[in-house]
Coordinates of C-alpha atoms in Angstrom, one line a residue:
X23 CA 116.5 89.0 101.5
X24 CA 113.0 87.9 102.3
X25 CA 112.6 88.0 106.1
X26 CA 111.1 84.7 108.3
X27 CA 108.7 84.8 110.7
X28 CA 106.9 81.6 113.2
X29 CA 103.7 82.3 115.0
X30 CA 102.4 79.6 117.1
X31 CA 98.5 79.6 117.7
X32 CA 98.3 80.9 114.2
X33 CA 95.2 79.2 113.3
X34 CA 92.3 82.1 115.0
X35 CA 92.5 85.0 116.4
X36 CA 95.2 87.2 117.3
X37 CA 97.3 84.5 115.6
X38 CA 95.5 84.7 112.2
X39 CA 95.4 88.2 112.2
X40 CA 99.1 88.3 112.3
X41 CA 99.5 85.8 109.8
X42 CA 97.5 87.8 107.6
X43 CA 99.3 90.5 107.9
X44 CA 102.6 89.3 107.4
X45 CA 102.0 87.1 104.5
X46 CA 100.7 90.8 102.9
X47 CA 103.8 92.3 103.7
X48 CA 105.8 89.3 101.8
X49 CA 107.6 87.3 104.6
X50 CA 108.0 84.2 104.7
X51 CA 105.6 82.7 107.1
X52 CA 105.4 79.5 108.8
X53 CA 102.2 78.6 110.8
X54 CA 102.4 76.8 113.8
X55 CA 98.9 75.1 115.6
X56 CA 97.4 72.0 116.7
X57 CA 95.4 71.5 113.6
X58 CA 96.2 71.7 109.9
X59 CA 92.8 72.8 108.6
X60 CA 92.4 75.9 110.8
X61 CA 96.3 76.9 109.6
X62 CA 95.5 75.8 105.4
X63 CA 92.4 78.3 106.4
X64 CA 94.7 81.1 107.5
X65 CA 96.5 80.7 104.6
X66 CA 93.9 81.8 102.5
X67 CA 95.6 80.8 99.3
X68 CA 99.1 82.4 100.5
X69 CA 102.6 80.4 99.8
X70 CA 103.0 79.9 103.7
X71 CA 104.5 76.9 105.9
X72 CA 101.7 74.6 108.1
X73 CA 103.0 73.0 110.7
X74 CA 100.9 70.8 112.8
X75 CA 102.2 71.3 116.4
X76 CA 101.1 71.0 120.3
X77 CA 102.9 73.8 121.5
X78 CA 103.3 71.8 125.1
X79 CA 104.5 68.8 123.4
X80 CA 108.7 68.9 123.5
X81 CA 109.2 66.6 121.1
X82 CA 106.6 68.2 118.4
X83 CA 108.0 71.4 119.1
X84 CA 111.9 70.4 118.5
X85 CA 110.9 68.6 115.5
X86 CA 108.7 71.7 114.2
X87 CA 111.8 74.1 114.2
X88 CA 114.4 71.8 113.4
X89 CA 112.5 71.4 109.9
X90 CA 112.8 75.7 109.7
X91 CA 116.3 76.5 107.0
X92 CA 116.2 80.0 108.8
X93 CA 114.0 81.8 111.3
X94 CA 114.3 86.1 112.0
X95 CA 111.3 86.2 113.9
X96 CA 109.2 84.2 116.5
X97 CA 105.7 85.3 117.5
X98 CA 105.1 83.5 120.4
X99 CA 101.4 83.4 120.8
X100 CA 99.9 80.5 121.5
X101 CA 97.9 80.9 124.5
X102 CA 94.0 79.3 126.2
X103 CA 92.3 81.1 129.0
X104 CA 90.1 79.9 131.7
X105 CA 86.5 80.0 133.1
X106 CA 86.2 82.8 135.8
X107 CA 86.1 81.2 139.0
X108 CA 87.5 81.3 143.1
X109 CA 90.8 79.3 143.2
X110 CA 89.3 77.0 144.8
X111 CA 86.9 76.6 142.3
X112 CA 89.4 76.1 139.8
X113 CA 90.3 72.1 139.4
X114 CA 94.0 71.1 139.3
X115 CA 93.4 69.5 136.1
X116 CA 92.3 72.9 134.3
X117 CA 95.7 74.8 135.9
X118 CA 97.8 71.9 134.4
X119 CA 96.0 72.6 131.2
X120 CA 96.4 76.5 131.5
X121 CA 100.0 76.6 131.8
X122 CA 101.1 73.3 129.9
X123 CA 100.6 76.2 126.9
X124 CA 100.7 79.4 128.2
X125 CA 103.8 78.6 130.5
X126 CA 105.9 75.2 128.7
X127 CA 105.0 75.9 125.4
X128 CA 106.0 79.8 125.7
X129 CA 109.2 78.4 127.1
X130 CA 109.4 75.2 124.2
X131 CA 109.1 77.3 121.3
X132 CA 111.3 80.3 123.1
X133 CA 113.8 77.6 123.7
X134 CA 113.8 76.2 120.6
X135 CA 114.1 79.4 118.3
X136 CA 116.4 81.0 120.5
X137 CA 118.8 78.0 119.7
X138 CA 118.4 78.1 115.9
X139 CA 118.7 82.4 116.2
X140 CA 121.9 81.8 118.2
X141 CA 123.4 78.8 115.4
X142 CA 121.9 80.2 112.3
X143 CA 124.4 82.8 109.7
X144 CA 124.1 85.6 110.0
X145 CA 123.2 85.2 114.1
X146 CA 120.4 86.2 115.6
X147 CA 116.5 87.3 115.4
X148 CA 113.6 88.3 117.8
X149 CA 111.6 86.7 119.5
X150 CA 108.4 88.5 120.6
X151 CA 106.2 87.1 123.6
X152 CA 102.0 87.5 123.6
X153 CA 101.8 88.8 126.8
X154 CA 98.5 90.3 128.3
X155 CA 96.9 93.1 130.5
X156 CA 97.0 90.8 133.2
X157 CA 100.6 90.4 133.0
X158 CA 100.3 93.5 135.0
X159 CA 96.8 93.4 136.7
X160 CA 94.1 91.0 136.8
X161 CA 90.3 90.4 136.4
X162 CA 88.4 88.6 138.9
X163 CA 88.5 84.6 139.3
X164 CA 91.5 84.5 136.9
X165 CA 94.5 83.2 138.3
X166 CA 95.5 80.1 136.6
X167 CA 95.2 83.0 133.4
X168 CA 97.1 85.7 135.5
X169 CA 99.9 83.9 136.9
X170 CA 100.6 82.3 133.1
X171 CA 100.9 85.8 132.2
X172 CA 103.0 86.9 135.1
X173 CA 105.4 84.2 133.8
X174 CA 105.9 85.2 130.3
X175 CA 107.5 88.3 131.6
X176 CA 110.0 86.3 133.7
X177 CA 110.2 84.9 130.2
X178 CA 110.6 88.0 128.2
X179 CA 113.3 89.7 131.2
X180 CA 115.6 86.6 131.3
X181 CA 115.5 86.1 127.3
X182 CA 116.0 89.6 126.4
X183 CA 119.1 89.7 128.7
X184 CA 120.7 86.3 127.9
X185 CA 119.6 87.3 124.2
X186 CA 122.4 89.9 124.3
X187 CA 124.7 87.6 123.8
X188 CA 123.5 86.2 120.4
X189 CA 122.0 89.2 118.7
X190 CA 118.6 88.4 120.2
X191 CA 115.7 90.6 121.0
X192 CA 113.1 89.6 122.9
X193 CA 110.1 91.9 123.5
X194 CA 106.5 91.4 124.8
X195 CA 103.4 92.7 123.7
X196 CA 100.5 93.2 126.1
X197 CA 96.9 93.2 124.5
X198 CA 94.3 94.8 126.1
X199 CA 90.8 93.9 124.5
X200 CA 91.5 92.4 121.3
X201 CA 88.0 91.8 119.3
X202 CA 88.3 88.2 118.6
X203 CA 86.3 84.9 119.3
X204 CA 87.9 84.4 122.8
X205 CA 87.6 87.8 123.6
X206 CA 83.6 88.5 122.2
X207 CA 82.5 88.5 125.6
X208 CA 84.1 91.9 126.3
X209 CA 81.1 93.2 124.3
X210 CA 78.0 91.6 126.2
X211 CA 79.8 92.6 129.7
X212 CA 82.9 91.5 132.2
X213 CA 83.0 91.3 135.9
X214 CA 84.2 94.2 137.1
X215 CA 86.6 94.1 140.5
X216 CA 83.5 95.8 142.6
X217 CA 81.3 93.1 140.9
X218 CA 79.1 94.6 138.4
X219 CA 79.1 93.2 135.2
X220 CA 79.9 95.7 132.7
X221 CA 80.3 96.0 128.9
X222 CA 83.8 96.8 127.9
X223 CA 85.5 98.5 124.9
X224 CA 87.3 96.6 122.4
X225 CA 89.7 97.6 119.6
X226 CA 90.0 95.8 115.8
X227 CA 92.1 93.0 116.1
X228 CA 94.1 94.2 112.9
X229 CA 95.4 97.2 115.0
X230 CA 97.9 94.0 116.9
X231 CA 98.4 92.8 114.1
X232 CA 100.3 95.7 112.4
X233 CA 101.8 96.4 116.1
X234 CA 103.5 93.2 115.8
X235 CA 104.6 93.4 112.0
X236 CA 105.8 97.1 113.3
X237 CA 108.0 95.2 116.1
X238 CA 109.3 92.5 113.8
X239 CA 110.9 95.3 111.0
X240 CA 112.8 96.7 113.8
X241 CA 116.3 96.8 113.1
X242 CA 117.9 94.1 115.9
X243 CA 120.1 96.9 117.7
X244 CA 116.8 98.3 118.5
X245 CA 114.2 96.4 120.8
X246 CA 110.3 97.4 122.3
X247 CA 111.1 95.6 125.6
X248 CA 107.2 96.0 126.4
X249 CA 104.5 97.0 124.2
X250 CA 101.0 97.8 125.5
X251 CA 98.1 98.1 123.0
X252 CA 94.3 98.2 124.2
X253 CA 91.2 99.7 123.6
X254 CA 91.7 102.9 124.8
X255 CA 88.8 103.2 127.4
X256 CA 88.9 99.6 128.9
X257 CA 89.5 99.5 132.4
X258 CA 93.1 98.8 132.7
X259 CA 94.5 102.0 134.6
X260 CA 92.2 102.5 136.5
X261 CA 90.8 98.4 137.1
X262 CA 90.2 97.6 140.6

């Protein structure tokens, strides 16, 4: 039986990568993102399902999995960051932005696959959250970023519990230094907590990509609660 998978923000990035990866390994693959140009582009000639969808939009997102016959796997990834910046720095309008996707769309799409997993024969599936280094510790001028992240593991703990129930897994994946558009700036240097600005190491984004197909194949009586992967000298253990 050909496996399922959904991954939201699956037109750059991380998203893509995983995408690409997936459709390689012959699941079936439907491709969740605002626009459907940037998804027909991930595609890259694969059989996959586009589905144009605001991730922060309830009524988008209930309508984009209600259209899915089956779903084994949700790659919840969808995610923006924000300019570095003092709190009070930061306008409201930018915060409400932030975590309308990071924060409500985590929990839309959660929400909705977690009811299809639970209704679906045979029951269940996984649901696998894009989490972050600063789930755990943060950068300078980054809270609107951090305390999105801080909620997808009050996502990931609550899910993975209630998931029990269902034959759900729910696991997060924390990415440390990813090389993609959003993260290029890793390479030309990053405020550092003393405040130097330093260049940073940064791993293939290919390498989360396979992390996450390795996650997905696991059998469902088995679950990666939390998952780092980073380039291995950026300063995470020992930032600040």
């Amino acid at each position: 039986m050909i496996r399922s998978i959904a991954i939201t923000g699956a037109g750059a990035g991380i998203g893509r990568a995983t995408a690409r990866a997936f459709l390689a390994d012959g699941w079936e693959v439907t491709l969740i993102g605002r626009r459907a140009d940037p998804l027909t582009e991930t595609a890259a000639g694969h059989a996959a399902r586009i589905i144009p969808c605001d991730v922060g939009d309830p009524a988008q997102v209930e309508a984009a999995f209600a259209s899915l016959p089956r779903l084994d796997v949700l790659f919840n990834n969808a995610g923006i960051s924000a300019p570095t910046a003092p709190i009070d720095e930061i306008p409201v309008d930018l915060w409400l932005e932030v975590s309308r996707t990071n924060i409500t769309g985590m929990f839309l799409c959660a929400r909705a696959a977690f009811g299809l997993m639970r209704r679906q024969t045979p029951r269940g599936g996984r649901i696998i959250n894009n989490g972050s280094i600063s789930a755990h510790v943060p950068r300078p001028g980054s809270a609107p970023y951090t305390m999105s992240k801080h909620a997808v593991t009050g996502l990931t703990r609550t899910l993975g519990l209630d998931g029990r129930a269902f034959d759900i897994a729910c696991a997060q994946l924390d990415i440390g230094n990813a090389l993609t558009d959003m993260a290029v700036g890793y390479t030309k240097g990053v405020a550092q907590a003393d405040g130097v600005v330093r260049v940073e190491p940064a791993m293939d984004v290919d390498h989360v990509a396979k992390m996450v197909l390795h996650m997905a194949s696991l059998p469902l009586e088995v679950n990666t609660p939390f998952v780092t992967i980073m380039a291995r000298d950026m300063p995470y253990i020992g930032r600040g």
